[in-house]
Short mmCIF file of C-alpha atoms in Angstrom, two decimals:
data_model
loop_
_atom_site.label_atom_id
_atom_site.label_comp_id
_atom_site.label_asym_id
_atom_site.label_seq_id
_atom_site.Cartn_x
_atom_site.Cartn_y
_atom_site.Cartn_z
CA MET G 1 10.65 -18.98 -28.94
CA GLU G 2 10.27 -15.24 -28.82
CA GLN G 3 8.67 -13.70 -25.79
CA GLU G 4 5.25 -12.15 -26.29
CA ALA G 5 6.60 -8.68 -25.63
CA ASP G 6 8.80 -8.91 -28.71
CA ASN G 7 5.77 -9.41 -30.93
CA VAL G 8 3.91 -6.37 -29.66
CA ASP G 9 4.18 -3.13 -31.60
CA PRO G 10 6.39 -0.78 -29.54
CA ARG G 11 3.73 1.94 -29.78
CA VAL G 12 1.21 -0.44 -28.24
CA GLN G 13 3.69 -1.27 -25.50
CA ARG G 14 4.18 2.42 -24.77
CA THR G 15 0.44 3.04 -24.71
CA ARG G 16 -0.04 0.18 -22.27
CA ARG G 17 2.70 1.43 -20.00
CA ASP G 18 1.47 5.03 -20.04
CA VAL G 19 -2.11 4.01 -19.31
CA VAL G 20 -1.25 1.58 -16.51
CA ASP G 21 1.09 4.18 -14.96
CA ALA G 22 -1.77 6.70 -14.99
CA ALA G 23 -4.26 4.19 -13.54
CA THR G 24 -1.86 3.25 -10.75
CA ALA G 25 -1.14 6.88 -9.88
CA LEU G 26 -4.87 7.69 -9.72
CA PHE G 27 -5.57 4.59 -7.61
CA LEU G 28 -2.87 5.53 -5.09
CA GLU G 29 -3.65 9.25 -5.02
CA GLN G 30 -7.44 9.27 -5.12
CA GLY G 31 -8.62 5.71 -4.62
CA TRP G 32 -10.62 3.21 -6.62
CA ALA G 33 -13.38 5.68 -7.51
CA ALA G 34 -10.90 7.68 -9.62
CA VAL G 35 -9.91 4.70 -11.78
CA THR G 36 -12.41 5.36 -14.60
CA HIS G 37 -11.80 5.26 -18.35
CA ALA G 38 -12.40 9.03 -18.55
CA GLU G 39 -9.98 9.99 -15.75
CA VAL G 40 -7.26 7.56 -16.75
CA ALA G 41 -7.50 8.60 -20.43
CA HIS G 42 -7.28 12.27 -19.48
CA ARG G 43 -4.27 11.73 -17.26
CA ALA G 44 -2.42 9.47 -19.70
CA GLY G 45 -3.20 11.67 -22.71
CA TYR G 46 -5.03 9.06 -24.80
CA SER G 47 -8.61 8.83 -26.04
CA LYS G 48 -11.24 6.92 -24.12
CA ALA G 49 -11.73 4.77 -27.25
CA THR G 50 -8.12 3.61 -27.04
CA LEU G 51 -8.60 2.64 -23.41
CA TYR G 52 -11.82 0.77 -24.08
CA ALA G 53 -10.09 -1.18 -26.86
CA HIS G 54 -7.41 -2.50 -24.49
CA TRP G 55 -9.29 -2.50 -21.16
CA PRO G 56 -13.00 -3.03 -21.83
CA THR G 57 -14.08 -2.67 -18.18
CA ARG G 58 -13.04 -0.61 -15.16
CA LEU G 59 -12.08 -3.83 -13.44
CA ASP G 60 -9.59 -4.45 -16.28
CA LEU G 61 -7.96 -1.10 -15.48
CA VAL G 62 -7.91 -1.89 -11.77
CA ARG G 63 -6.43 -5.32 -12.42
CA ALA G 64 -3.68 -3.93 -14.66
CA SER G 65 -2.87 -1.42 -11.96
CA VAL G 66 -2.73 -4.02 -9.17
CA ASP G 67 -0.54 -6.23 -11.41
CA GLN G 68 1.84 -3.32 -11.73
CA MET G 69 1.87 -2.70 -7.97
CA CYS G 70 2.57 -6.39 -7.32
CA ALA G 71 5.47 -6.35 -9.78
CA ALA G 72 6.86 -3.17 -8.19
CA VAL G 73 7.02 -4.57 -4.65
CA GLY G 74 10.65 -4.50 -3.57
CA HIS G 75 12.22 -7.71 -2.34
CA PRO G 76 14.95 -6.69 0.06
CA GLN G 77 17.85 -9.08 0.46
CA LEU G 78 17.24 -11.16 3.59
CA THR G 79 20.23 -11.14 5.94
CA GLY G 80 19.30 -14.36 7.71
CA ASP G 81 18.82 -12.50 11.02
CA LEU G 82 15.09 -13.02 11.47
CA ARG G 83 14.48 -10.16 13.91
CA HIS G 84 16.41 -7.73 11.72
CA ASP G 85 14.69 -8.87 8.51
CA LEU G 86 11.21 -8.64 10.01
CA ILE G 87 11.82 -5.16 11.41
CA ALA G 88 13.20 -3.90 8.08
CA GLY G 89 10.31 -5.43 6.11
CA LEU G 90 7.62 -4.06 8.43
CA LEU G 91 9.16 -0.57 8.51
CA ASP G 92 9.03 -0.63 4.68
CA PHE G 93 5.43 -1.79 4.77
CA GLY G 94 4.43 0.92 7.27
CA GLN G 95 6.12 3.55 5.15
CA ASP G 96 4.40 2.34 1.97
CA LEU G 97 1.07 2.45 3.76
CA ALA G 98 1.65 6.04 4.81
CA ASP G 99 3.74 7.63 2.05
CA LYS G 100 2.56 5.76 -1.00
CA HIS G 101 -1.06 5.73 0.07
CA LEU G 102 -1.08 1.96 -0.18
CA VAL G 103 -3.67 2.04 2.59
CA ARG G 104 -6.05 3.60 0.04
CA VAL G 105 -5.58 0.68 -2.34
CA PHE G 106 -6.10 -1.92 0.38
CA GLY G 107 -9.14 0.07 1.52
CA GLY G 108 -10.59 0.09 -1.99
CA LEU G 109 -10.14 -3.67 -2.33
CA LEU G 110 -11.59 -4.34 1.13
CA GLU G 111 -14.58 -2.10 0.46
CA ARG G 112 -15.50 -4.17 -2.59
CA ALA G 113 -14.80 -7.54 -0.96
CA GLY G 114 -17.16 -10.17 -2.31
CA SER G 115 -18.57 -7.91 -5.05
CA ASP G 116 -16.66 -9.81 -7.77
CA PRO G 117 -14.32 -12.82 -7.59
CA ILE G 118 -11.68 -10.77 -9.42
CA VAL G 119 -11.62 -8.22 -6.58
CA ASP G 120 -10.99 -10.93 -4.01
CA GLU G 121 -8.29 -12.45 -6.19
CA LEU G 122 -6.57 -9.06 -6.57
CA ARG G 123 -6.70 -8.48 -2.82
CA GLU G 124 -5.13 -11.86 -2.12
CA ARG G 125 -2.53 -11.30 -4.82
CA LEU G 126 -1.51 -7.89 -3.49
CA TYR G 127 -1.34 -9.23 0.08
CA ALA G 128 0.81 -12.17 -1.06
CA ALA G 129 3.13 -9.94 -3.10
CA GLY G 130 3.44 -7.40 -0.30
CA THR G 131 4.21 -9.99 2.37
CA ARG G 132 6.37 -12.39 0.33
CA SER G 133 9.70 -11.52 1.92
CA LEU G 134 8.25 -11.49 5.46
CA ASP G 135 6.63 -14.85 4.78
CA SER G 136 9.87 -16.26 3.45
CA ALA G 137 11.87 -14.98 6.44
CA LEU G 138 9.35 -16.50 8.89
CA ARG G 139 9.24 -19.79 6.99
CA SER G 140 12.99 -20.33 7.17
CA HIS G 141 13.19 -19.76 10.95
CA LEU G 142 9.90 -20.81 12.57
CA ARG G 143 7.91 -24.02 12.65
CA ALA G 144 5.29 -24.29 9.90
CA GLU G 145 2.34 -23.78 12.27
CA ASP G 146 3.79 -20.50 13.52
CA VAL G 147 4.14 -18.87 10.11
CA GLU G 148 0.58 -17.80 9.20
CA PRO G 149 -0.48 -16.56 12.65
CA SER G 150 2.82 -14.70 13.08
CA LEU G 151 2.39 -13.06 9.68
CA ALA G 152 -1.23 -12.08 10.45
CA LEU G 153 -0.15 -10.56 13.78
CA LEU G 154 2.77 -8.60 12.31
CA VAL G 155 1.04 -7.28 9.20
CA GLY G 156 -2.21 -6.67 11.09
CA GLY G 157 -0.45 -4.86 13.92
CA VAL G 158 1.21 -2.42 11.51
CA LEU G 159 -2.02 -1.99 9.51
CA VAL G 160 -4.06 -1.18 12.62
CA ARG G 161 -1.42 1.19 13.97
CA ALA G 162 -1.08 3.12 10.70
CA GLY G 163 -4.67 2.80 9.56
CA PHE G 164 -6.77 3.04 12.71
CA GLN G 165 -4.82 4.09 15.79
CA ALA G 166 -3.62 7.16 13.88
CA GLN G 167 -0.08 6.72 15.16
CA PRO G 168 3.11 6.11 13.20
CA ALA G 169 4.34 2.52 12.78
CA ASP G 170 7.84 3.74 13.65
CA ARG G 171 10.91 1.78 14.71
CA PRO G 172 10.16 1.55 18.46
CA PHE G 173 6.63 0.32 17.73
CA VAL G 174 7.76 -2.20 15.09
CA GLU G 175 10.65 -3.53 17.22
CA ASP G 176 8.29 -4.10 20.13
CA LEU G 177 5.78 -5.82 17.81
CA VAL G 178 8.40 -8.17 16.38
CA ASP G 179 9.75 -9.04 19.85
CA ARG G 180 6.25 -9.91 21.02
CA VAL G 181 5.45 -12.12 18.04
CA LEU G 182 8.81 -13.93 18.14
CA ALA G 183 8.55 -14.49 21.90
CA ALA G 184 5.12 -16.04 21.36
CA ALA G 185 6.29 -18.25 18.48
CA ARG G 186 9.23 -19.49 20.55
CA ARG G 187 7.44 -19.92 23.85
CA ASP G 188 6.68 -23.56 23.06
CA ASP G 189 10.38 -24.31 22.64
CA ALA G 190 10.85 -23.32 26.26
CA ARG G 191 8.16 -25.60 27.60
CA MET C 1 -33.99 20.93 31.41
CA GLU C 2 -35.65 18.93 28.70
CA GLN C 3 -33.51 16.81 26.44
CA GLU C 4 -33.22 17.88 22.83
CA ALA C 5 -35.06 14.79 21.61
CA ASP C 6 -38.21 15.88 23.45
CA ASN C 7 -38.31 19.10 21.47
CA VAL C 8 -38.07 17.44 18.07
CA ASP C 9 -41.26 16.80 16.13
CA PRO C 10 -41.90 13.03 16.19
CA ARG C 11 -42.27 13.05 12.40
CA VAL C 12 -38.82 14.59 12.08
CA GLN C 13 -37.45 11.97 14.46
CA ARG C 14 -38.99 9.21 12.35
CA THR C 15 -37.61 10.70 9.14
CA ARG C 16 -34.15 10.88 10.66
CA ARG C 17 -34.29 7.30 11.84
CA ASP C 18 -35.60 5.96 8.50
CA VAL C 19 -32.97 7.84 6.51
CA VAL C 20 -30.05 6.87 8.74
CA ASP C 21 -31.22 3.23 8.71
CA ALA C 22 -31.24 3.30 4.91
CA ALA C 23 -27.83 4.97 4.71
CA THR C 24 -26.33 2.40 7.08
CA ALA C 25 -27.83 -0.53 5.17
CA LEU C 26 -26.46 0.80 1.87
CA PHE C 27 -23.03 1.44 3.39
CA LEU C 28 -22.82 -2.11 4.73
CA GLU C 29 -24.28 -3.81 1.67
CA GLN C 30 -22.71 -1.84 -1.16
CA GLY C 31 -20.03 0.37 0.35
CA TRP C 32 -19.37 4.09 0.55
CA ALA C 33 -20.08 4.71 -3.15
CA ALA C 34 -23.74 3.77 -2.60
CA VAL C 35 -24.28 6.36 0.14
CA THR C 36 -25.60 9.14 -2.13
CA HIS C 37 -28.62 11.40 -1.56
CA ALA C 38 -30.41 9.77 -4.53
CA GLU C 39 -29.88 6.16 -3.40
CA VAL C 40 -30.59 6.78 0.27
CA ALA C 41 -33.74 8.81 -0.56
CA HIS C 42 -34.98 6.04 -2.86
CA ARG C 43 -34.37 3.33 -0.28
CA ALA C 44 -35.86 5.26 2.64
CA GLY C 45 -38.87 6.48 0.63
CA TYR C 46 -38.29 10.21 1.04
CA SER C 47 -37.55 12.98 -1.46
CA LYS C 48 -34.01 14.06 -2.17
CA ALA C 49 -35.06 17.58 -1.06
CA THR C 50 -35.88 16.25 2.40
CA LEU C 51 -32.48 14.60 2.64
CA TYR C 52 -30.61 17.70 1.50
CA ALA C 53 -32.47 19.74 4.12
CA HIS C 54 -31.22 17.54 6.98
CA TRP C 55 -27.92 16.26 5.54
CA PRO C 56 -26.51 18.87 3.13
CA THR C 57 -23.49 16.78 2.05
CA ARG C 58 -22.74 13.10 1.40
CA LEU C 59 -20.27 13.24 4.25
CA ASP C 60 -23.17 14.23 6.55
CA LEU C 61 -24.98 11.04 5.52
CA VAL C 62 -21.84 8.96 6.04
CA ARG C 63 -21.25 10.54 9.44
CA ALA C 64 -24.83 9.89 10.58
CA SER C 65 -24.45 6.29 9.48
CA VAL C 66 -21.12 5.79 11.30
CA ASP C 67 -22.63 7.42 14.42
CA GLN C 68 -25.40 4.83 14.26
CA MET C 69 -22.92 1.96 13.83
CA CYS C 70 -20.90 3.20 16.81
CA ALA C 71 -24.03 3.36 18.95
CA ALA C 72 -25.06 -0.13 17.85
CA VAL C 73 -21.80 -1.82 18.88
CA GLY C 74 -22.64 -4.42 21.49
CA HIS C 75 -20.80 -4.29 24.82
CA PRO C 76 -20.74 -7.82 26.15
CA GLN C 77 -20.51 -8.22 29.90
CA LEU C 78 -16.89 -8.86 30.81
CA THR C 79 -16.47 -11.96 32.97
CA GLY C 80 -13.11 -10.93 34.41
CA ASP C 81 -11.40 -13.92 32.78
CA LEU C 82 -9.14 -12.05 30.35
CA ARG C 83 -8.51 -14.94 27.94
CA HIS C 84 -12.21 -15.77 27.77
CA ASP C 85 -13.27 -12.15 27.29
CA LEU C 86 -10.72 -11.52 24.54
CA ILE C 87 -11.71 -14.67 22.65
CA ALA C 88 -15.42 -13.83 22.86
CA GLY C 89 -14.83 -10.22 21.76
CA LEU C 90 -12.61 -11.17 18.82
CA LEU C 91 -14.99 -13.90 17.62
CA ASP C 92 -17.74 -11.25 17.61
CA PHE C 93 -15.50 -8.86 15.72
CA GLY C 94 -14.57 -11.51 13.12
CA GLN C 95 -18.22 -12.37 12.62
CA ASP C 96 -19.21 -8.71 12.21
CA LEU C 97 -16.45 -8.29 9.64
CA ALA C 98 -17.75 -11.25 7.65
CA ASP C 99 -21.52 -11.35 8.16
CA LYS C 100 -22.33 -7.70 8.58
CA HIS C 101 -19.89 -6.59 5.93
CA LEU C 102 -18.19 -4.33 8.42
CA VAL C 103 -15.02 -4.92 6.41
CA ARG C 104 -16.63 -2.88 3.63
CA VAL C 105 -17.15 0.08 5.95
CA PHE C 106 -13.59 -0.05 7.27
CA GLY C 107 -12.40 -0.36 3.67
CA GLY C 108 -14.38 2.69 2.62
CA LEU C 109 -12.95 4.75 5.49
CA LEU C 110 -9.39 3.53 4.80
CA GLU C 111 -9.71 4.25 1.09
CA ARG C 112 -10.53 7.89 1.82
CA ALA C 113 -7.95 8.29 4.59
CA GLY C 114 -6.58 11.82 4.60
CA SER C 115 -9.12 13.13 2.09
CA ASP C 116 -11.03 15.04 4.79
CA PRO C 117 -10.41 15.40 8.54
CA ILE C 118 -13.97 14.16 9.15
CA VAL C 119 -13.17 10.82 7.46
CA ASP C 120 -10.17 10.28 9.73
CA GLU C 121 -12.22 11.22 12.76
CA LEU C 122 -14.97 8.76 11.78
CA ARG C 123 -12.41 5.98 11.25
CA GLU C 124 -10.87 6.58 14.67
CA ARG C 125 -14.32 6.77 16.27
CA LEU C 126 -15.49 3.50 14.73
CA TYR C 127 -12.25 1.76 15.72
CA ALA C 128 -12.56 3.04 19.29
CA ALA C 129 -16.22 2.03 19.55
CA GLY C 130 -15.56 -1.40 18.05
CA THR C 131 -12.61 -2.15 20.32
CA ARG C 132 -13.87 -0.56 23.56
CA SER C 133 -14.60 -3.77 25.43
CA LEU C 134 -11.35 -5.43 24.29
CA ASP C 135 -9.45 -2.33 25.36
CA SER C 136 -11.16 -2.29 28.72
CA ALA C 137 -10.46 -5.99 29.31
CA LEU C 138 -6.77 -5.54 28.44
CA ARG C 139 -6.48 -2.42 30.58
CA SER C 140 -7.73 -4.14 33.72
CA HIS C 141 -5.30 -7.07 33.44
CA LEU C 142 -2.12 -5.92 31.69
CA ARG C 143 0.44 -3.23 32.35
CA ALA C 144 -0.31 0.08 30.62
CA GLU C 145 2.50 -0.29 28.06
CA ASP C 146 1.14 -3.66 26.93
CA VAL C 147 -2.38 -2.44 26.13
CA GLU C 148 -2.00 -0.63 22.79
CA PRO C 149 0.39 -3.09 21.12
CA SER C 150 -1.68 -6.06 22.32
CA LEU C 151 -4.84 -4.45 20.94
CA ALA C 152 -3.16 -3.67 17.59
CA LEU C 153 -1.94 -7.29 17.33
CA LEU C 154 -5.30 -8.85 18.21
CA VAL C 155 -7.51 -6.61 16.08
CA GLY C 156 -4.98 -6.58 13.23
CA GLY C 157 -4.56 -10.35 13.30
CA VAL C 158 -8.31 -10.90 12.92
CA LEU C 159 -8.59 -8.17 10.26
CA VAL C 160 -5.79 -9.67 8.16
CA ARG C 161 -7.14 -13.21 8.53
CA ALA C 162 -10.69 -12.25 7.53
CA GLY C 163 -9.79 -9.50 5.09
CA PHE C 164 -6.65 -10.70 3.32
CA GLN C 165 -5.75 -14.31 4.04
CA ALA C 166 -9.24 -15.31 2.88
CA GLN C 167 -9.65 -17.69 5.79
CA PRO C 168 -12.20 -17.64 8.60
CA ALA C 169 -11.24 -16.01 11.91
CA ASP C 170 -12.76 -19.02 13.69
CA ARG C 171 -12.34 -20.21 17.28
CA PRO C 172 -9.11 -22.22 16.84
CA PHE C 173 -7.47 -19.29 15.04
CA VAL C 174 -8.66 -16.72 17.60
CA GLU C 175 -7.69 -18.86 20.62
CA ASP C 176 -4.20 -19.30 19.21
CA LEU C 177 -3.95 -15.56 18.53
CA VAL C 178 -4.98 -14.63 22.06
CA ASP C 179 -2.57 -17.15 23.61
CA ARG C 180 0.29 -15.69 21.58
CA VAL C 181 -0.46 -12.09 22.50
CA LEU C 182 -0.97 -12.87 26.20
CA ALA C 183 2.22 -14.94 26.35
CA ALA C 184 4.11 -12.02 24.84
CA ALA C 185 2.57 -9.47 27.23
CA ARG C 186 3.41 -11.65 30.24
CA ARG C 187 6.88 -12.71 29.17
CA ASP C 188 8.45 -9.81 31.06
CA ASP C 189 6.84 -10.95 34.31
CA ALA C 190 8.83 -14.17 34.03
CA ARG C 191 12.18 -12.45 33.53
#
């Protein structure tokens, strides 16, 4: 069986790629409000009619853009050293929040929480994609009941630091965070 | 010296209160995008001209609304039992995120991070107001270097749970979170 991509006219494939690239760039640079048919069409160099034909609603554009972000999340090779892997993953996450304006995308999805089931699904999907390697590292070293709270603490700690405390989630901060969360997860072993 | 409020025409005071109430309700219910002069004027029952006279820009409306939210943050009496006070404060915070749609306001401020210094100032102000009692409880029981990371972990953990993991930040979750963070903060004492 051929894959679907092989059946799609290459010009259509290029259009799709150009448009989704433009939507993603606008989302990251200017936030959800900028992801309109008019602005994306202008940036990608296509007509609004073309966009409406492929992506009838704004939410379709947003979804295509989040799909692209999820696919683009790097999955660093885990070394098997939990502390090292968590620190590396969280430093990446902190940098993406700051440099790539990922905080703007999360903000846009949080702001519209509950407005449409698709928004909530996109938010969960982006969170899952962004935290997959951290989750996998935790899962292979900690007991099952420690995984979700540890992940919430680590991701939340970096998010609050970068998003609200207006301080960098740099190496000393992240190392301290990881040591705290691991000490807590392992405290029961010592009892 | 008289206070400024005594010099303001009571009708002006009432107008201000009505308009800021409407702006805050729109912000919480529908997000930043709804806080426009037209929508706030319609909801409050005043003319757009009146609004422009008092709040020339949208950011002025947003700022007045965030000021009101900061002033409205409850400050529960601390009992002096750190674990109890943290659990109570975080349960409140989780409920505000869910019921009062506070997550939408934080999302709106995050989405526009860096777009204007006022937005960043409002975000920091709302975070500080919302976490004041937690911060004060931590400060009176833990060493200085444990306060900021513990606060980032606690607030972040609840934010991620309610905002991204799509699960309730209920009592069992919050108790477990607090026990982890306190164990980590106190681990050095045991060394």
